């Protein structure tokens, strides 16, 4: 009888060891929310990200009764330049290290329309999370939904540590 009991306990322990591990719980930050994961952008993701942003902006504009905007290569170039420059300066602000303004940057790339506005962000979040944050703030939402906007430029620079410097430029 003791032999059978020992065999049953051994079999039970062997089967228990075969159970799948419990799923990993996300690490929780001081605010009680899960800690973010680094959003890595590969070089092949550029056009997909730009068109995902364009589609999302146009969906928001449509819901607000606004005309769609078009992706503009010149505004993309101005946005890329500013994203790189913010990374070099290590601060999110609208002035370039050479003192340039958003108006100066769109003129330098040959954009002949006017500047509606520029939204910037320093974050580890995705482009859609960044868009949601911009829509939560009245000043940046006003730029995205401006009835004067006709063109959109969008670019970023991601540092090795994962930090992303996003720039969205709206032109008329």
PDB file of C-alpha atoms in Angstrom:
ATOM      1  CA  UNK A   1       0.000   0.000   0.000  1.00  0.00           C
ATOM      2  CA  UNK A   2       2.787   2.413   0.874  1.00  0.00           C
ATOM      3  CA  UNK A   3       4.483   1.536  -2.417  1.00  0.00           C
ATOM      4  CA  UNK A   4       1.330   2.470  -4.371  1.00  0.00           C
ATOM      5  CA  UNK A   5       0.984   5.740  -2.455  1.00  0.00           C
ATOM      6  CA  UNK A   6       4.626   6.637  -3.203  1.00  0.00           C
ATOM      7  CA  UNK A   7       4.116   5.817  -6.894  1.00  0.00           C
ATOM      8  CA  UNK A   8       0.935   7.940  -7.064  1.00  0.00           C
ATOM      9  CA  UNK A   9       2.613  10.916  -5.375  1.00  0.00           C
ATOM     10  CA  UNK A  10       5.629  10.546  -7.706  1.00  0.00           C
ATOM     11  CA  UNK A  11       3.356  10.372 -10.753  1.00  0.00           C
ATOM     12  CA  UNK A  12       1.425  13.435  -9.549  1.00  0.00           C
ATOM     13  CA  UNK A  13       4.629  15.444  -9.040  1.00  0.00           C
ATOM     14  CA  UNK A  14       5.945  14.376 -12.456  1.00  0.00           C
ATOM     15  CA  UNK A  15       2.693  15.489 -14.144  1.00  0.00           C
ATOM     16  CA  UNK A  16       2.643  18.760 -12.208  1.00  0.00           C
ATOM     17  CA  UNK A  17       6.122  19.545 -13.520  1.00  0.00           C
ATOM     18  CA  UNK A  18       4.784  19.169 -17.090  1.00  0.00           C
ATOM     19  CA  UNK A  19       2.190  21.933 -16.707  1.00  0.00           C
ATOM     20  CA  UNK A  20       2.779  24.997 -18.870  1.00  0.00           C
ATOM     21  CA  UNK A  21       4.342  27.934 -17.045  1.00  0.00           C
ATOM     22  CA  UNK A  22       2.047  30.669 -15.835  1.00  0.00           C
ATOM     23  CA  UNK A  23       1.873  33.592 -18.283  1.00  0.00           C
ATOM     24  CA  UNK A  24       4.223  36.478 -17.531  1.00  0.00           C
ATOM     25  CA  UNK A  25       2.511  39.390 -15.870  1.00  0.00           C
ATOM     26  CA  UNK A  26       3.341  42.814 -17.300  1.00  0.00           C
ATOM     27  CA  UNK A  27       5.603  44.918 -15.153  1.00  0.00           C
ATOM     28  CA  UNK A  28       3.627  47.647 -13.422  1.00  0.00           C
ATOM     29  CA  UNK A  29       4.892  51.206 -13.033  1.00  0.00           C
ATOM     30  CA  UNK A  30       4.438  53.560 -10.087  1.00  0.00           C
ATOM     31  CA  UNK A  31       1.209  54.870 -11.647  1.00  0.00           C
ATOM     32  CA  UNK A  32      -0.313  51.359 -11.596  1.00  0.00           C
ATOM     33  CA  UNK A  33      -0.222  51.043 -15.388  1.00  0.00           C
ATOM     34  CA  UNK A  34       1.840  48.490 -17.337  1.00  0.00           C
ATOM     35  CA  UNK A  35       5.289  49.771 -18.271  1.00  0.00           C
ATOM     36  CA  UNK A  36       5.525  50.538 -21.988  1.00  0.00           C
ATOM     37  CA  UNK A  37       7.475  48.369 -24.373  1.00  0.00           C
ATOM     38  CA  UNK A  38       9.922  49.994 -26.748  1.00  0.00           C
ATOM     39  CA  UNK A  39       8.337  50.521 -30.167  1.00  0.00           C
ATOM     40  CA  UNK A  40      11.075  49.706 -32.681  1.00  0.00           C
ATOM     41  CA  UNK A  41      10.830  51.116 -36.179  1.00  0.00           C
ATOM     42  CA  UNK A  42      12.725  49.406 -38.978  1.00  0.00           C
ATOM     43  CA  UNK A  43      13.814  51.211 -42.136  1.00  0.00           C
ATOM     44  CA  UNK A  44      11.242  49.281 -44.168  1.00  0.00           C
ATOM     45  CA  UNK A  45       8.375  50.619 -42.038  1.00  0.00           C
ATOM     46  CA  UNK A  46       8.642  54.251 -43.180  1.00  0.00           C
ATOM     47  CA  UNK A  47       5.955  54.403 -45.846  1.00  0.00           C
ATOM     48  CA  UNK A  48       3.576  52.167 -43.862  1.00  0.00           C
ATOM     49  CA  UNK A  49       3.874  54.462 -40.834  1.00  0.00           C
ATOM     50  CA  UNK A  50       3.417  57.620 -42.892  1.00  0.00           C
ATOM     51  CA  UNK A  51       0.320  56.251 -44.636  1.00  0.00           C
ATOM     52  CA  UNK A  52      -1.105  54.902 -41.371  1.00  0.00           C
ATOM     53  CA  UNK A  53      -0.759  58.413 -39.921  1.00  0.00           C
ATOM     54  CA  UNK A  54      -2.286  59.976 -43.047  1.00  0.00           C
ATOM     55  CA  UNK A  55      -5.256  57.582 -42.960  1.00  0.00           C
ATOM     56  CA  UNK A  56      -5.778  58.187 -39.242  1.00  0.00           C
ATOM     57  CA  UNK A  57      -5.592  61.971 -39.588  1.00  0.00           C
ATOM     58  CA  UNK A  58      -8.024  61.871 -42.511  1.00  0.00           C
ATOM     59  CA  UNK A  59     -10.437  59.696 -40.523  1.00  0.00           C
ATOM     60  CA  UNK A  60     -10.371  62.238 -37.695  1.00  0.00           C
ATOM     61  CA  UNK A  61     -10.785  65.101 -40.153  1.00  0.00           C
ATOM     62  CA  UNK A  62     -13.710  63.355 -41.861  1.00  0.00           C
ATOM     63  CA  UNK A  63     -15.429  62.799 -38.507  1.00  0.00           C
ATOM     64  CA  UNK A  64     -15.036  66.538 -37.850  1.00  0.00           C
ATOM     65  CA  UNK A  65     -16.465  67.450 -41.266  1.00  0.00           C
ATOM     66  CA  UNK A  66     -13.076  68.491 -42.704  1.00  0.00           C
ATOM     67  CA  UNK A  67     -11.593  67.788 -46.124  1.00  0.00           C
ATOM     68  CA  UNK A  68      -8.856  65.139 -46.341  1.00  0.00           C
ATOM     69  CA  UNK A  69      -5.204  66.139 -46.567  1.00  0.00           C
ATOM     70  CA  UNK A  70      -2.533  64.669 -48.823  1.00  0.00           C
ATOM     71  CA  UNK A  71       0.927  63.439 -47.885  1.00  0.00           C
ATOM     72  CA  UNK A  72       3.495  65.909 -49.203  1.00  0.00           C
ATOM     73  CA  UNK A  73       7.141  64.953 -49.847  1.00  0.00           C
ATOM     74  CA  UNK A  74       8.424  68.468 -49.130  1.00  0.00           C
ATOM     75  CA  UNK A  75       6.639  68.636 -45.780  1.00  0.00           C
ATOM     76  CA  UNK A  76       7.926  65.110 -45.001  1.00  0.00           C
ATOM     77  CA  UNK A  77      11.456  66.420 -45.600  1.00  0.00           C
ATOM     78  CA  UNK A  78      10.879  69.421 -43.323  1.00  0.00           C
ATOM     79  CA  UNK A  79       9.490  67.099 -40.622  1.00  0.00           C
ATOM     80  CA  UNK A  80      12.460  64.720 -40.941  1.00  0.00           C
ATOM     81  CA  UNK A  81      14.928  67.591 -40.638  1.00  0.00           C
ATOM     82  CA  UNK A  82      13.250  68.866 -37.494  1.00  0.00           C
ATOM     83  CA  UNK A  83      13.004  65.417 -35.887  1.00  0.00           C
ATOM     84  CA  UNK A  84      16.769  64.939 -36.368  1.00  0.00           C
ATOM     85  CA  UNK A  85      17.450  68.410 -35.019  1.00  0.00           C
ATOM     86  CA  UNK A  86      15.308  67.896 -31.902  1.00  0.00           C
ATOM     87  CA  UNK A  87      17.270  64.709 -31.196  1.00  0.00           C
ATOM     88  CA  UNK A  88      20.567  66.579 -31.527  1.00  0.00           C
ATOM     89  CA  UNK A  89      19.295  69.315 -29.186  1.00  0.00           C
ATOM     90  CA  UNK A  90      17.725  66.688 -26.908  1.00  0.00           C
ATOM     91  CA  UNK A  91      14.595  68.757 -26.403  1.00  0.00           C
ATOM     92  CA  UNK A  92      11.194  68.924 -28.059  1.00  0.00           C
ATOM     93  CA  UNK A  93      10.599  72.436 -29.273  1.00  0.00           C
ATOM     94  CA  UNK A  94       9.689  74.218 -32.468  1.00  0.00           C
ATOM     95  CA  UNK A  95      12.978  76.029 -33.106  1.00  0.00           C
ATOM     96  CA  UNK A  96      15.923  74.505 -34.910  1.00  0.00           C
ATOM     97  CA  UNK A  97      19.450  74.552 -33.545  1.00  0.00           C
ATOM     98  CA  UNK A  98      20.147  77.273 -36.130  1.00  0.00           C
ATOM     99  CA  UNK A  99      17.210  79.347 -34.859  1.00  0.00           C
ATOM    100  CA  UNK A 100      14.915  78.256 -37.704  1.00  0.00           C
ATOM    101  CA  UNK A 101      11.156  78.233 -37.279  1.00  0.00           C
ATOM    102  CA  UNK A 102       8.664  75.800 -38.861  1.00  0.00           C
ATOM    103  CA  UNK A 103       8.034  78.460 -41.540  1.00  0.00           C
ATOM    104  CA  UNK A 104      11.754  78.624 -42.334  1.00  0.00           C
ATOM    105  CA  UNK A 105      11.949  74.826 -42.625  1.00  0.00           C
ATOM    106  CA  UNK A 106       9.032  74.463 -45.048  1.00  0.00           C
ATOM    107  CA  UNK A 107      10.419  77.291 -47.203  1.00  0.00           C
ATOM    108  CA  UNK A 108      13.882  75.662 -47.274  1.00  0.00           C
ATOM    109  CA  UNK A 109      12.435  72.453 -48.756  1.00  0.00           C
ATOM    110  CA  UNK A 110      10.585  74.431 -51.452  1.00  0.00           C
ATOM    111  CA  UNK A 111       7.035  74.141 -50.120  1.00  0.00           C
ATOM    112  CA  UNK A 112       5.077  77.012 -51.661  1.00  0.00           C
ATOM    113  CA  UNK A 113       1.970  76.767 -49.468  1.00  0.00           C
ATOM    114  CA  UNK A 114       1.594  78.264 -46.046  1.00  0.00           C
ATOM    115  CA  UNK A 115       2.210  76.718 -42.647  1.00  0.00           C
ATOM    116  CA  UNK A 116      -0.898  75.662 -40.727  1.00  0.00           C
ATOM    117  CA  UNK A 117       1.094  74.305 -37.809  1.00  0.00           C
ATOM    118  CA  UNK A 118       3.599  71.818 -36.485  1.00  0.00           C
ATOM    119  CA  UNK A 119       3.069  69.137 -33.829  1.00  0.00           C
ATOM    120  CA  UNK A 120       6.063  67.554 -32.111  1.00  0.00           C
ATOM    121  CA  UNK A 121       6.618  64.841 -29.547  1.00  0.00           C
ATOM    122  CA  UNK A 122       9.428  63.145 -27.659  1.00  0.00           C
ATOM    123  CA  UNK A 123       8.212  59.690 -26.674  1.00  0.00           C
ATOM    124  CA  UNK A 124       8.585  55.921 -26.783  1.00  0.00           C
ATOM    125  CA  UNK A 125       4.991  55.566 -28.071  1.00  0.00           C
ATOM    126  CA  UNK A 126       3.745  54.537 -31.485  1.00  0.00           C
ATOM    127  CA  UNK A 127       2.615  57.038 -34.087  1.00  0.00           C
ATOM    128  CA  UNK A 128      -1.041  56.303 -33.315  1.00  0.00           C
ATOM    129  CA  UNK A 129      -0.545  56.701 -29.562  1.00  0.00           C
ATOM    130  CA  UNK A 130       1.195  59.994 -30.316  1.00  0.00           C
ATOM    131  CA  UNK A 131      -1.690  61.084 -32.548  1.00  0.00           C
ATOM    132  CA  UNK A 132      -4.128  60.243 -29.741  1.00  0.00           C
ATOM    133  CA  UNK A 133      -2.072  62.381 -27.330  1.00  0.00           C
ATOM    134  CA  UNK A 134      -2.106  65.267 -29.827  1.00  0.00           C
ATOM    135  CA  UNK A 135      -5.887  64.948 -30.150  1.00  0.00           C
ATOM    136  CA  UNK A 136      -6.192  65.204 -26.353  1.00  0.00           C
ATOM    137  CA  UNK A 137      -4.629  68.694 -26.386  1.00  0.00           C
ATOM    138  CA  UNK A 138      -6.620  71.578 -27.852  1.00  0.00           C
ATOM    139  CA  UNK A 139      -3.650  73.360 -29.490  1.00  0.00           C
ATOM    140  CA  UNK A 140      -2.351  70.295 -31.343  1.00  0.00           C
ATOM    141  CA  UNK A 141      -5.866  69.048 -32.161  1.00  0.00           C
ATOM    142  CA  UNK A 142      -6.607  72.454 -33.738  1.00  0.00           C
ATOM    143  CA  UNK A 143      -3.656  71.993 -36.122  1.00  0.00           C
ATOM    144  CA  UNK A 144      -4.739  68.467 -37.141  1.00  0.00           C
ATOM    145  CA  UNK A 145      -8.358  69.508 -37.724  1.00  0.00           C
ATOM    146  CA  UNK A 146      -7.669  72.918 -39.261  1.00  0.00           C
ATOM    147  CA  UNK A 147     -10.050  73.659 -42.141  1.00  0.00           C
ATOM    148  CA  UNK A 148      -7.124  75.383 -43.915  1.00  0.00           C
ATOM    149  CA  UNK A 149      -4.934  72.262 -44.042  1.00  0.00           C
ATOM    150  CA  UNK A 150      -4.425  70.642 -47.443  1.00  0.00           C
ATOM    151  CA  UNK A 151      -1.092  68.826 -47.004  1.00  0.00           C
ATOM    152  CA  UNK A 152       0.581  66.780 -44.305  1.00  0.00           C
ATOM    153  CA  UNK A 153       4.212  65.995 -43.661  1.00  0.00           C
ATOM    154  CA  UNK A 154       5.162  63.392 -41.100  1.00  0.00           C
ATOM    155  CA  UNK A 155       8.509  62.000 -40.033  1.00  0.00           C
ATOM    156  CA  UNK A 156      10.574  60.926 -37.032  1.00  0.00           C
ATOM    157  CA  UNK A 157      13.954  59.964 -35.738  1.00  0.00           C
ATOM    158  CA  UNK A 158      14.377  56.988 -33.427  1.00  0.00           C
ATOM    159  CA  UNK A 159      17.431  56.931 -31.189  1.00  0.00           C
ATOM    160  CA  UNK A 160      19.257  53.707 -30.292  1.00  0.00           C
ATOM    161  CA  UNK A 161      17.593  53.690 -26.850  1.00  0.00           C
ATOM    162  CA  UNK A 162      14.167  53.625 -28.540  1.00  0.00           C
ATOM    163  CA  UNK A 163      13.172  57.258 -27.954  1.00  0.00           C
ATOM    164  CA  UNK A 164      11.279  58.674 -30.921  1.00  0.00           C
ATOM    165  CA  UNK A 165      11.157  62.314 -31.986  1.00  0.00           C
ATOM    166  CA  UNK A 166       7.929  62.746 -34.004  1.00  0.00           C
ATOM    167  CA  UNK A 167       7.141  65.765 -36.187  1.00  0.00           C
ATOM    168  CA  UNK A 168       3.868  66.391 -38.031  1.00  0.00           C
ATOM    169  CA  UNK A 169       3.603  69.466 -40.276  1.00  0.00           C
ATOM    170  CA  UNK A 170       0.323  70.673 -41.758  1.00  0.00           C
ATOM    171  CA  UNK A 171       0.395  73.015 -44.749  1.00  0.00           C
ATOM    172  CA  UNK A 172      -2.207  74.991 -46.669  1.00  0.00           C
TER     173      UNK A 172
END
